[in-house]
mmCIF file of C-alpha atoms (C1' of nucleotides) in Angstrom:
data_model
loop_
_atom_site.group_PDB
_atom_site.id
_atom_site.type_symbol
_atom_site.label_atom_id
_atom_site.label_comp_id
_atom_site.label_asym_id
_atom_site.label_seq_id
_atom_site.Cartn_x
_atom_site.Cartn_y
_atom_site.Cartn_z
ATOM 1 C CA UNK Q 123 74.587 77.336 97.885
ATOM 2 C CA UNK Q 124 73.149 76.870 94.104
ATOM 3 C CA UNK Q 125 73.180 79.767 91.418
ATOM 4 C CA UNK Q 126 72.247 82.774 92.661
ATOM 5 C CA UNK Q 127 69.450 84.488 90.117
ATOM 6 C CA UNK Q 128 67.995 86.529 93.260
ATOM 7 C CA UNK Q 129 68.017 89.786 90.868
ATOM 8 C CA UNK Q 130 66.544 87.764 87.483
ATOM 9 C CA UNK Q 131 63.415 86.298 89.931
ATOM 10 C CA UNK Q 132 63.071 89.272 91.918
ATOM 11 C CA UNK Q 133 60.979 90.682 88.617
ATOM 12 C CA UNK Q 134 58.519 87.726 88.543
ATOM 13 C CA UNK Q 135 58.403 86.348 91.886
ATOM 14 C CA UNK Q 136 55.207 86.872 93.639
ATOM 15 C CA UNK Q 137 54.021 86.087 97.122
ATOM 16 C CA UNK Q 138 51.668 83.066 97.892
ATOM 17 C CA UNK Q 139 48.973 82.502 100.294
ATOM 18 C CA UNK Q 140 49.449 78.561 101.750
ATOM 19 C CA UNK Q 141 45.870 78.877 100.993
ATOM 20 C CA UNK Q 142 46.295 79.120 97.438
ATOM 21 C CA UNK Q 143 48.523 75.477 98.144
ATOM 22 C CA UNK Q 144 45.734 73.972 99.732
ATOM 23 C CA UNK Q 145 45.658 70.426 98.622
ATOM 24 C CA UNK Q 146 48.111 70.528 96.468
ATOM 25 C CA UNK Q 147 51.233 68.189 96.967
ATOM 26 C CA UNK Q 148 54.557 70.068 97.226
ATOM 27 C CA UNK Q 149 58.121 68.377 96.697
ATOM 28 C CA UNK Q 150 60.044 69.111 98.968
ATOM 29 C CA UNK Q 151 63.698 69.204 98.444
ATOM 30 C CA UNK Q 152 64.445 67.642 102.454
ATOM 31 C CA UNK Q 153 68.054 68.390 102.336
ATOM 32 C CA UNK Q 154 67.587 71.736 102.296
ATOM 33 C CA UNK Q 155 64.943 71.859 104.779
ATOM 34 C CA UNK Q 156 66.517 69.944 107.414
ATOM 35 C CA UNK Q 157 69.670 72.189 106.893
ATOM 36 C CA UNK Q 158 67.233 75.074 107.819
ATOM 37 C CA UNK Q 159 65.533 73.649 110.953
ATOM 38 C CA UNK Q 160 69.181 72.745 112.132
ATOM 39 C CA UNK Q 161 70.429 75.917 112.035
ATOM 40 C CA UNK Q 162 67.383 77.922 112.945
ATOM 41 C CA UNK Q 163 65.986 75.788 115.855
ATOM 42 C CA UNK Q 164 68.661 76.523 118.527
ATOM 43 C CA UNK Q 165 69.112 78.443 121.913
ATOM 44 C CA UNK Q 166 70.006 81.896 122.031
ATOM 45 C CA UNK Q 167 73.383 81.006 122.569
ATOM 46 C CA UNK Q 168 73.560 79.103 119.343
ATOM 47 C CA UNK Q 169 73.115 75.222 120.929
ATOM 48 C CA UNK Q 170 71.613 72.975 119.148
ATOM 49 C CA UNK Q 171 67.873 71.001 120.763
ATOM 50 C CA UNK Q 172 69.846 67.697 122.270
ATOM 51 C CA UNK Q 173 68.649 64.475 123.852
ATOM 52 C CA UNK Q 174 69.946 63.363 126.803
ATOM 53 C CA UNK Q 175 72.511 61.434 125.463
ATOM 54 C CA UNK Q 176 73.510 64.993 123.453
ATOM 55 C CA UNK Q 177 72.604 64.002 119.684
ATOM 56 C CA UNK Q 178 71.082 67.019 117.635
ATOM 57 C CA UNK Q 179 67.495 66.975 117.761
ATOM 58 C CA UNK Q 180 66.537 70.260 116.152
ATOM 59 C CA UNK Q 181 66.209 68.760 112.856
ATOM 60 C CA UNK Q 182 63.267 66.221 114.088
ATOM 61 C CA UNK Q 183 61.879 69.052 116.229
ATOM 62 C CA UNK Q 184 61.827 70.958 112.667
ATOM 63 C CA UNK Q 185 60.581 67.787 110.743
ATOM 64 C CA UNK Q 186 57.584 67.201 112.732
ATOM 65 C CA UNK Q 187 56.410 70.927 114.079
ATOM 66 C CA UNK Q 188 56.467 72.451 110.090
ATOM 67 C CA UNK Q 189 54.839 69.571 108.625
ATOM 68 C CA UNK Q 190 52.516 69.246 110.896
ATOM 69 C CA UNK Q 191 51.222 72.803 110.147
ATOM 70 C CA UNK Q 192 51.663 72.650 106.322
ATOM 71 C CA UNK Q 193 49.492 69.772 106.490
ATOM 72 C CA UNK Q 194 46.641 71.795 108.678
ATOM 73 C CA UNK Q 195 47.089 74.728 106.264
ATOM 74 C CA UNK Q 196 46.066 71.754 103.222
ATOM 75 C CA UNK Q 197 49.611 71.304 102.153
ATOM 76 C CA UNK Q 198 50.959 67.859 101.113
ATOM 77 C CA UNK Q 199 54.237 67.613 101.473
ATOM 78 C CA UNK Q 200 56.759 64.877 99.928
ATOM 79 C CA UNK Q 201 59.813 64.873 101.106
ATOM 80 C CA UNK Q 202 63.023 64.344 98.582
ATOM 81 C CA UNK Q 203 65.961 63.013 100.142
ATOM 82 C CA UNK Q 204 69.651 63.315 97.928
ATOM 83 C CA UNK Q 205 71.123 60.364 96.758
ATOM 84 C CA UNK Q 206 74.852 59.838 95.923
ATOM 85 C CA UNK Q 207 75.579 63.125 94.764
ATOM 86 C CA UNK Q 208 77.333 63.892 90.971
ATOM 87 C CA UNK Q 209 81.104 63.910 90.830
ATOM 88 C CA UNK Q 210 81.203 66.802 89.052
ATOM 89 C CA UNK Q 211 79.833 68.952 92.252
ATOM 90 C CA UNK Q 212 82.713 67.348 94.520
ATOM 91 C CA UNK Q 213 85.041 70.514 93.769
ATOM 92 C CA UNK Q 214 81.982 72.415 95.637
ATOM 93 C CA UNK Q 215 81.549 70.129 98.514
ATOM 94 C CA UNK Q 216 85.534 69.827 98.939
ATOM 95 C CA UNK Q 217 84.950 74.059 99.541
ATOM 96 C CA UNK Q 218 81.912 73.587 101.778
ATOM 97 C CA UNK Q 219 83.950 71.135 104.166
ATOM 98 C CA UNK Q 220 86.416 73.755 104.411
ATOM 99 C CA UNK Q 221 84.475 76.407 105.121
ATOM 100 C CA UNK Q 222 83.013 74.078 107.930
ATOM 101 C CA UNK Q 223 86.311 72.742 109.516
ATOM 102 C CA UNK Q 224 87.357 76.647 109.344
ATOM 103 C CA UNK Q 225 84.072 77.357 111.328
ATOM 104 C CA UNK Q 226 84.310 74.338 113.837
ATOM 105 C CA UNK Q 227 88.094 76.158 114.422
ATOM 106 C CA UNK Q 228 86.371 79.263 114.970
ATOM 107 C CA UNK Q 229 84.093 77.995 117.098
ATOM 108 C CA UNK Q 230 86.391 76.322 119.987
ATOM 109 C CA UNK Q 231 88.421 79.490 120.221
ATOM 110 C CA UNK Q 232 84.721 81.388 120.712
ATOM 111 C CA UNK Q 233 84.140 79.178 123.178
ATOM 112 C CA UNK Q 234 87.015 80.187 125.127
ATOM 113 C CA UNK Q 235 86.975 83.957 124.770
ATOM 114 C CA UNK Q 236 84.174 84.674 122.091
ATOM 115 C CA UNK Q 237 81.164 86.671 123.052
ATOM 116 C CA UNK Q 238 77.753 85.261 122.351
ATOM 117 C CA UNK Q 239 77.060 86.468 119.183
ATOM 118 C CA UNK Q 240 80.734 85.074 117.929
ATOM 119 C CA UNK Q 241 79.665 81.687 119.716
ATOM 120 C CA UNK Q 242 75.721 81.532 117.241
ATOM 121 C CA UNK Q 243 77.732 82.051 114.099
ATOM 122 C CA UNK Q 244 80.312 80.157 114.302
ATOM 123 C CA UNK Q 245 78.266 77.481 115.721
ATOM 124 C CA UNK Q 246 75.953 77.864 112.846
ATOM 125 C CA UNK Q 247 78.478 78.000 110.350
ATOM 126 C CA UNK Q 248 79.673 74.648 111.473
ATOM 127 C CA UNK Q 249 76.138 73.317 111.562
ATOM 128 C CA UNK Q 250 76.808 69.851 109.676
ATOM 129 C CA UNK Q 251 73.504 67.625 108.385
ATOM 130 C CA UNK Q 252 74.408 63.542 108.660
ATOM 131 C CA UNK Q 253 73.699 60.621 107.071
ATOM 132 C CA UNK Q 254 71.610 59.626 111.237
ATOM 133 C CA UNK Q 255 70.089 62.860 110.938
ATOM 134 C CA UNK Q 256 68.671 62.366 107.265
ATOM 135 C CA UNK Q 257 68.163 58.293 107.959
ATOM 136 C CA UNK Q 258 65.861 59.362 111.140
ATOM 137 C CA UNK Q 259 64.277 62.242 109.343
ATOM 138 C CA UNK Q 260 62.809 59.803 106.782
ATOM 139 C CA UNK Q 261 61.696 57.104 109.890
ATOM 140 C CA UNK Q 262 59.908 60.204 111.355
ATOM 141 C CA UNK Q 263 58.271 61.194 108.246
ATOM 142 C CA UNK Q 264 57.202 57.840 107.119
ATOM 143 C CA UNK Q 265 55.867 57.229 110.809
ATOM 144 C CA UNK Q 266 53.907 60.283 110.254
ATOM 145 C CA UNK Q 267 52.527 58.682 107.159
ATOM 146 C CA UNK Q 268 54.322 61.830 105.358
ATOM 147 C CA UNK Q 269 55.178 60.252 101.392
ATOM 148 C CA UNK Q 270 59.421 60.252 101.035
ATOM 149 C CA UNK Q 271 61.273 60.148 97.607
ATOM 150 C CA UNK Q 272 64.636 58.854 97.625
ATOM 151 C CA UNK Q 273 66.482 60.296 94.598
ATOM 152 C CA UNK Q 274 69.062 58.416 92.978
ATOM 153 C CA UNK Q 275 71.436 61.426 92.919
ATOM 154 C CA UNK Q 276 70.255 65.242 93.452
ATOM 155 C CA UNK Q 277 67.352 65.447 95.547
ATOM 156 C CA UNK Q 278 67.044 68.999 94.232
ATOM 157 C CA UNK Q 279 67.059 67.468 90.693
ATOM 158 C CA UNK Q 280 64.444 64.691 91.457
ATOM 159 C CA UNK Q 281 62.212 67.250 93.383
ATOM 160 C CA UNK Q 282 62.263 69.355 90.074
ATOM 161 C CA UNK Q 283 61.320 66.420 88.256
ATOM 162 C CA UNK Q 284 58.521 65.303 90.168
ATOM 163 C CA UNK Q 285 56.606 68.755 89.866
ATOM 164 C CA UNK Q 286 57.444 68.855 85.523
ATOM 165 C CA UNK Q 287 56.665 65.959 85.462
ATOM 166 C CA UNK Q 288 53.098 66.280 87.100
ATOM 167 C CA UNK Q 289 53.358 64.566 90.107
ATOM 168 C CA UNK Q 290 53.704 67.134 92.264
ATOM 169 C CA UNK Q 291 52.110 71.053 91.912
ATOM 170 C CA UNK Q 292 55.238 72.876 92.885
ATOM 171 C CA UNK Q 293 58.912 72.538 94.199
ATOM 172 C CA UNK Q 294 60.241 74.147 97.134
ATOM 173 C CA UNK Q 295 63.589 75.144 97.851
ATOM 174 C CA UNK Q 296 65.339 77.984 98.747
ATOM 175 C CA UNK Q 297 68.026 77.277 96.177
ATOM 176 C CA UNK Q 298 67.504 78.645 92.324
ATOM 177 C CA UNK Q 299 68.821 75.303 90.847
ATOM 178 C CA UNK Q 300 65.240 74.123 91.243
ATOM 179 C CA UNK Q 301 64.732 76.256 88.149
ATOM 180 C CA UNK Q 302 67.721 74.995 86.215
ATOM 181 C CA UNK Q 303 66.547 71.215 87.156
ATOM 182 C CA UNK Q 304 63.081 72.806 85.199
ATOM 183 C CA UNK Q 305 60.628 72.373 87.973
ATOM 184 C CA UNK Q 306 57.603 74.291 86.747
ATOM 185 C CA UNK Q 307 56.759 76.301 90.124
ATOM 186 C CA UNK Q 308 59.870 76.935 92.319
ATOM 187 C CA UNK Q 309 57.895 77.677 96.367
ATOM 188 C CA UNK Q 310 60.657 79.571 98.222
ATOM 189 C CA UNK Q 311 60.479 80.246 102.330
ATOM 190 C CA UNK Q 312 57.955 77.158 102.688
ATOM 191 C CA UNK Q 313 59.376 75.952 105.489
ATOM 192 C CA UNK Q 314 60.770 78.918 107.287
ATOM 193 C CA UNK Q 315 57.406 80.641 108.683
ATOM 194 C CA UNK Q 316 55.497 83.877 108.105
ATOM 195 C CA UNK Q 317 57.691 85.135 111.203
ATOM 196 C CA UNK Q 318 60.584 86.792 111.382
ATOM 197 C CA UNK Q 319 64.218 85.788 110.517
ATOM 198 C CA UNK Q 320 67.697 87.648 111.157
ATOM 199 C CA UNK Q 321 70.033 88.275 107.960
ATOM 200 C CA UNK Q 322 72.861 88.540 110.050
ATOM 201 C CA UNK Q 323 72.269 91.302 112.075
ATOM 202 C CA UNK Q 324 70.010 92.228 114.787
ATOM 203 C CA UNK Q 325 67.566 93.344 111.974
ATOM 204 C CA UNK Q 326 64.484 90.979 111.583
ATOM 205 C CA UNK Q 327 62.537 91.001 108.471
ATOM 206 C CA UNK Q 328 59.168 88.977 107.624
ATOM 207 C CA UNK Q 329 59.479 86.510 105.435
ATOM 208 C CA UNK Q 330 56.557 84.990 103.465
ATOM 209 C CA UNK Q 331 56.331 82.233 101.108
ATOM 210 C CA UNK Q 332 56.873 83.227 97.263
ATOM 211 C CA UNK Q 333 56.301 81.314 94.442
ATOM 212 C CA UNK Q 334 58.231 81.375 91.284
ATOM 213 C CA UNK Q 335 57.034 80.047 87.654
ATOM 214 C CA UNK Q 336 59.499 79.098 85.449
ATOM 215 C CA UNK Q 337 57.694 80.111 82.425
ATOM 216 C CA UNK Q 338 56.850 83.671 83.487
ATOM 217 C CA UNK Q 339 60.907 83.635 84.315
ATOM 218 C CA UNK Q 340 62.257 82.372 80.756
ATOM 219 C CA UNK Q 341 58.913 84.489 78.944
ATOM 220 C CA UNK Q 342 59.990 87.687 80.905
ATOM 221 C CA UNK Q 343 63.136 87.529 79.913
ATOM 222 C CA UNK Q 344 62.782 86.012 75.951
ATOM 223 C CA UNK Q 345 65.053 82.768 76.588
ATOM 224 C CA UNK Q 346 64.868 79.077 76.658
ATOM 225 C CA UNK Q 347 65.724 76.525 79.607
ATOM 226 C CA UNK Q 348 69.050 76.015 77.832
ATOM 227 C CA UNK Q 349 69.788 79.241 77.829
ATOM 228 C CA UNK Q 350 68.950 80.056 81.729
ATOM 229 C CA UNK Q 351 71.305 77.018 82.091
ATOM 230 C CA UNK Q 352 74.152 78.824 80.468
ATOM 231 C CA UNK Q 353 73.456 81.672 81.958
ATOM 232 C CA UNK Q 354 73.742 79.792 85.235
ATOM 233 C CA UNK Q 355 77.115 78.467 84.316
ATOM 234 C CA UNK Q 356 78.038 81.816 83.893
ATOM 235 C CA UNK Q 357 76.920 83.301 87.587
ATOM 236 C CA UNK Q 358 78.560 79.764 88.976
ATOM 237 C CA UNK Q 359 76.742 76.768 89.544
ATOM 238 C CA UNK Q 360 77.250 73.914 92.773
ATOM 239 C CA UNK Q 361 79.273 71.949 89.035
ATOM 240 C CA UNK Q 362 81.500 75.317 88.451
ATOM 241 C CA UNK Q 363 81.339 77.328 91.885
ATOM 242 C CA UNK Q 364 83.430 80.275 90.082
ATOM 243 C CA UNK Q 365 81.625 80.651 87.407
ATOM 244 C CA UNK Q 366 83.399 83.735 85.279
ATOM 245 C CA UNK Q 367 84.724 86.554 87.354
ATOM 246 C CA UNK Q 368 83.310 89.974 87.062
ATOM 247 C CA UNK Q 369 79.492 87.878 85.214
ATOM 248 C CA UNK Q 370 77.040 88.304 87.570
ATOM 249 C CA UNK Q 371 73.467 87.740 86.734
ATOM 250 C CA UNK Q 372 72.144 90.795 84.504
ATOM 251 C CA UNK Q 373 75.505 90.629 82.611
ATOM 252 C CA UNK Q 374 75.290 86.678 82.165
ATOM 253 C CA UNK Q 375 71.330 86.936 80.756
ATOM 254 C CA UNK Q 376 72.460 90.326 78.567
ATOM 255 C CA UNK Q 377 75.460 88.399 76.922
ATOM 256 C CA UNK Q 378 73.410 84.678 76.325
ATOM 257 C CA UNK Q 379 70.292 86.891 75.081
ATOM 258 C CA UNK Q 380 72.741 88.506 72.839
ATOM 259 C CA UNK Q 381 74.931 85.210 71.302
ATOM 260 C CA UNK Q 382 73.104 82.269 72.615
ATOM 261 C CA UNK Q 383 75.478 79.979 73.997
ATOM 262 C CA UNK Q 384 78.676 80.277 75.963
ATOM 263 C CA UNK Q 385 80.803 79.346 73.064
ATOM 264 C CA UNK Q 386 79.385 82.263 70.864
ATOM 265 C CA UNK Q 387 79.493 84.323 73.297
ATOM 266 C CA UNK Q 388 83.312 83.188 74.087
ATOM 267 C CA UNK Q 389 84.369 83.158 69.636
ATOM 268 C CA UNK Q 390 83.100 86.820 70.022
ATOM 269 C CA UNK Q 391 85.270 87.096 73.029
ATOM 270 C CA UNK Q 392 82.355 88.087 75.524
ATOM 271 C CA UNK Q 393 83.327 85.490 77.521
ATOM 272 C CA UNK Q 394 87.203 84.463 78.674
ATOM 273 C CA UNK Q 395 88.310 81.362 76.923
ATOM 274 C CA UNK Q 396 89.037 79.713 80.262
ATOM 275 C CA UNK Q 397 85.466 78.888 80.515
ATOM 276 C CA UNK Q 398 85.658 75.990 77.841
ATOM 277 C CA UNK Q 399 88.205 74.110 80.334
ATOM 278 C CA UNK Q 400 84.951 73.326 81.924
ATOM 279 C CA UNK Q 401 82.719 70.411 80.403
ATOM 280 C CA UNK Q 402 79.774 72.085 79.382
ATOM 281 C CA UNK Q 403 78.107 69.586 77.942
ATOM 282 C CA UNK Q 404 78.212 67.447 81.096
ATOM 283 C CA UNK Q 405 77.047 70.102 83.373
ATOM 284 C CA UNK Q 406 74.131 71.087 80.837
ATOM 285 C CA UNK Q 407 73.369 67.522 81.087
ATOM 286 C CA UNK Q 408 73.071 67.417 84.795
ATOM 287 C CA UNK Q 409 70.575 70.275 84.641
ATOM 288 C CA UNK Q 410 68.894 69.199 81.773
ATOM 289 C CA UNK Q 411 68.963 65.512 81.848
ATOM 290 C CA UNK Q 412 69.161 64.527 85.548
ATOM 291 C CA UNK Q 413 69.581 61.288 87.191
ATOM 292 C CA UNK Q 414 65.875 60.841 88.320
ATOM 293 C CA UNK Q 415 63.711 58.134 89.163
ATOM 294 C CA UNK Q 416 59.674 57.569 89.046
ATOM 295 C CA UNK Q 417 58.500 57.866 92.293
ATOM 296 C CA UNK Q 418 58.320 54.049 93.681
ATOM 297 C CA UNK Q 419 55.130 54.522 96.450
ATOM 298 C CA UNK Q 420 51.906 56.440 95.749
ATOM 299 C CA UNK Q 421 52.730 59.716 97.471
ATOM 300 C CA UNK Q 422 49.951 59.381 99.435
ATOM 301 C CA UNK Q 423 49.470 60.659 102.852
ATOM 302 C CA UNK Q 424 48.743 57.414 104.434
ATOM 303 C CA UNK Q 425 47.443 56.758 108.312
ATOM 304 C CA UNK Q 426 50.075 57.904 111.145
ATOM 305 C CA UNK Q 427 52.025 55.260 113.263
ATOM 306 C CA UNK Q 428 51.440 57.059 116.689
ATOM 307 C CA UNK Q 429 53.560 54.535 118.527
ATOM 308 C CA UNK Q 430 56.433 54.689 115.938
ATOM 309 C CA UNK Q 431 56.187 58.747 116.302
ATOM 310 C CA UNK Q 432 56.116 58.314 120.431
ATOM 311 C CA UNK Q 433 59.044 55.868 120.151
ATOM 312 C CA UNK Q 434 61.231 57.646 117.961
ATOM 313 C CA UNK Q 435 60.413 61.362 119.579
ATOM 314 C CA UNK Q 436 59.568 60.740 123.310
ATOM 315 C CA UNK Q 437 61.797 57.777 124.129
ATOM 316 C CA UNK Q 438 64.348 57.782 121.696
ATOM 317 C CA UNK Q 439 65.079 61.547 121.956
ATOM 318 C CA UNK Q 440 63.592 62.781 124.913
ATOM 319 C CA UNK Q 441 60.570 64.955 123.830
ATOM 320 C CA UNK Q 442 58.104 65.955 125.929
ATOM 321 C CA UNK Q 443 54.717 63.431 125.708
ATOM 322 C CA UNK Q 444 52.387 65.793 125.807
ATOM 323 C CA UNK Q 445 53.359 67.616 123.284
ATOM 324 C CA UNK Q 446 54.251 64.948 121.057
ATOM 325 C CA UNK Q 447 50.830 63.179 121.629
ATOM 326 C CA UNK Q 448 49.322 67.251 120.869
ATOM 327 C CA UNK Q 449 50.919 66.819 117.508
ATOM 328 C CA UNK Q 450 49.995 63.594 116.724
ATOM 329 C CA UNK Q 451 46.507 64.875 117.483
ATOM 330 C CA UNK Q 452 46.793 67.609 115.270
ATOM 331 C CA UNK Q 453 48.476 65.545 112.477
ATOM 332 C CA UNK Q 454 45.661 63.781 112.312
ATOM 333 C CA UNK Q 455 43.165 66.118 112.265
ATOM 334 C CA UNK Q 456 45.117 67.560 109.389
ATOM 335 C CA UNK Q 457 45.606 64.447 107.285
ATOM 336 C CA UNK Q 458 41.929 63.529 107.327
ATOM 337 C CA UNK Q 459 40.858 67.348 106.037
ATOM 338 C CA UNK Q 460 43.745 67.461 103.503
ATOM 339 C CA UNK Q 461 42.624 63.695 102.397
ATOM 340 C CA UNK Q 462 39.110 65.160 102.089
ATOM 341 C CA UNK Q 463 40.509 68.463 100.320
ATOM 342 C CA UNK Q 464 42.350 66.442 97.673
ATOM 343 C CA UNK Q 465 39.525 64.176 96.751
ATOM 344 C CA UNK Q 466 37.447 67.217 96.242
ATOM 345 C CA UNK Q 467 39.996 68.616 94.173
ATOM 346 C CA UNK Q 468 40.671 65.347 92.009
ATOM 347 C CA UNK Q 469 36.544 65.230 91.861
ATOM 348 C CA UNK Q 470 36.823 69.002 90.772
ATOM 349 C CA UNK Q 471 39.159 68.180 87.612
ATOM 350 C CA UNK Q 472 36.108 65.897 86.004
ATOM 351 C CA UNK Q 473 33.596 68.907 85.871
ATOM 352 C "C1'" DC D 192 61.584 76.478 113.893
ATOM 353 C "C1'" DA D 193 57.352 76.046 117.088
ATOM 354 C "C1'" DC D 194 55.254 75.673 121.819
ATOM 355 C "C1'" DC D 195 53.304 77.729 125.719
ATOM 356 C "C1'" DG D 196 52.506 80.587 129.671
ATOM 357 C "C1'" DT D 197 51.917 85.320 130.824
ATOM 358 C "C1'" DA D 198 51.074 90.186 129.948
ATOM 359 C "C1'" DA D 199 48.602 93.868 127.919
ATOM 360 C "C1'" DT A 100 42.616 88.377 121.305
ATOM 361 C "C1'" DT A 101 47.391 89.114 119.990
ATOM 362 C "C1'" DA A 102 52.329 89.923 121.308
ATOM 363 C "C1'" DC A 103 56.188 88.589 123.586
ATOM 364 C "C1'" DG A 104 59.937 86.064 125.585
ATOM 365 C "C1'" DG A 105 61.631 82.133 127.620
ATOM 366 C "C1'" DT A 106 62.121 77.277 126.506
ATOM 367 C "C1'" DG A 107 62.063 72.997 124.011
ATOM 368 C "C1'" DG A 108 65.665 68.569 123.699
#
DNA sequence: CACCGTAA
DNA sequence: TTACGGTGG
């Protein structure tokens, strides 16, 4: 689930208007999008949008819907897909899988006896994104003339990249790692909506898009990128999922404000010497010096394939025509204003 | 998540 | 016009 520095960002997050996005391109770190739309876009009784044949379609339903109205709100979204991920987070993925086949458990027996709300857990719990599901997700997009980025390892990492590095404005995820990777401007809740979202309960809560900049982050709090790595390793990190018992997040950024590094902090016994087991260099390095690749095509929004979008959608998966051909309509409506909005804003930088 | 018909 | 709830695949 990524480091969790909810209490460090709450200080310095702020909320963004899409229309403060407007034709700006956003990376878009897919994996975790995708993993949204499948577990959000589901029946009441927790059943995932099928085709006939019963493959998962929520994901595509998510895919096209949201980017179609990013891209009417002047959004341009690129896509990151993960590549083969590092072998230092396989100790983390070894616990998700777990956690997953302990769900899928839970689930059958639910199914059984369960009540409803047993049955939407569990069955989101055991929500699992595949290779089909990202492979088709990138056909879609690129059919949509939406620009993809395969990463060579961590999408999250590559998405990060392309926004310090200038090719994008902003990163989005709902993970913190984005920060840690160093992407300049971390966009969280991009593609859940403006609506309203359960935390569990029956509660619902709005949720609107925040933005977070790294530098007001590492400013507010007087420390470097290194540093908000260590402090990371600290909380736990996807490359040490413990982390250090009893060091959350405002006890991690007191003690590396205070020494530095972990292995000050650790001679002046802040820190258990257990922590040096880990390699700290190498998971510094996969913040801080990620496997990432230049982007290979333009990341351009280019003209849609309506056919390709009809065929994959309408008689690959079973969605309705009418409503596919309505979002094709609007899709391109929205790539010819956003085209227009970006070449105003390209002409803008000369004056 | 978003769409869409219906109600206020 | 917006708000809601049932449905989409």
């Amino acid at each position: 689930m990524g480091v969790d520095l909810s209490s460090l960002v709450d200080e310095i997050k702020r909320e963004i208007q899409l229309s403060e996005i407007k034709g700006k391109k956003i990376s878009i770190d897919a994996y975790n999008a995708i993993y949204q739309f499948l577990t959000a876009i589901r029946q009441p009784d927790g059943t995932p949008l099928m085709d006939s044949s019963g493959r998962v379609t929520s994901h595509l339903s998510g895919v096209f819907y949201r980017t179609i109205s990013l891209l009417e709100e002047g959004v341009i979204p690129v896509y990151v897909f993960d590549g083969k991920p590092p072998e230092m987070k396989s100790q983390e993925l070894d616990r998700r899988r777990k956690i997953k086949e302990e769900a899928e458990k839970k689930l059958q027996k639910a199914k059984e006896e369960g009540s409803t709300r047993e049955l939407k857990k569990y069955s989101q719990m055991s929500t699992k994104l595949t290779n089909d599901m990202a492979e088709e997700s990138k056909k879609l997009l690129t059919a949509m003339g939406i620009p993809i980025v395969q990463a060579p390892s961590e999408g999250e990492a590559e998405a990060a990249y392309l926004c310090s590095s200038g090719y994008t404005w902003a990163s989005a995820s709902q993970d913190y790692d984005s920060l840690l990777f160093g992407a300049k401007r971390l966009v969280r809740n991009l593609t859940l909506t403006g609506k309203r979202k359960l935390p569990n309960k029956d509660i619902y809560v709005e949720i609107k898009p925040e933005i977070i900049e790294l530098n007001d982050l590492l400013n507010k709090y007087g420390i470097n990128r290194e540093q908000l790595v260590d402090i990371g390793i600290l909380i736990g990190t996807d490359y040490d999922p413990e982390g250090i018992k009893g060091i959350g997040s405002k006890t991690a950024l007191r003690i590396i404000k205070k020494y530095g590094t972990i292995e000050k902090a650790v001679e002046k016994g802040e820190v258990p010497k257990y922590i040096l087991d880990l390699d700290l260099e190498k998971i510094r390095s996969l913040f801080l010096k990620p496997d990432v690749n230049n982007p290979e095509g333009s990341l351009e929004l280019t003209d849609p394939n309506k056919d390709e979008i009809i065929n994959i959608l309408v008689n690959e998966h079973n969605f309705n025509a009418d409503r596919v051909n309505n979002g094709i309509e609007r899709l391109i409506k929205g790539i010819k204003d956003t085209k227009g909005l970006s070449r105003q804003t390209g002409l803008d930088q000369w004056f």
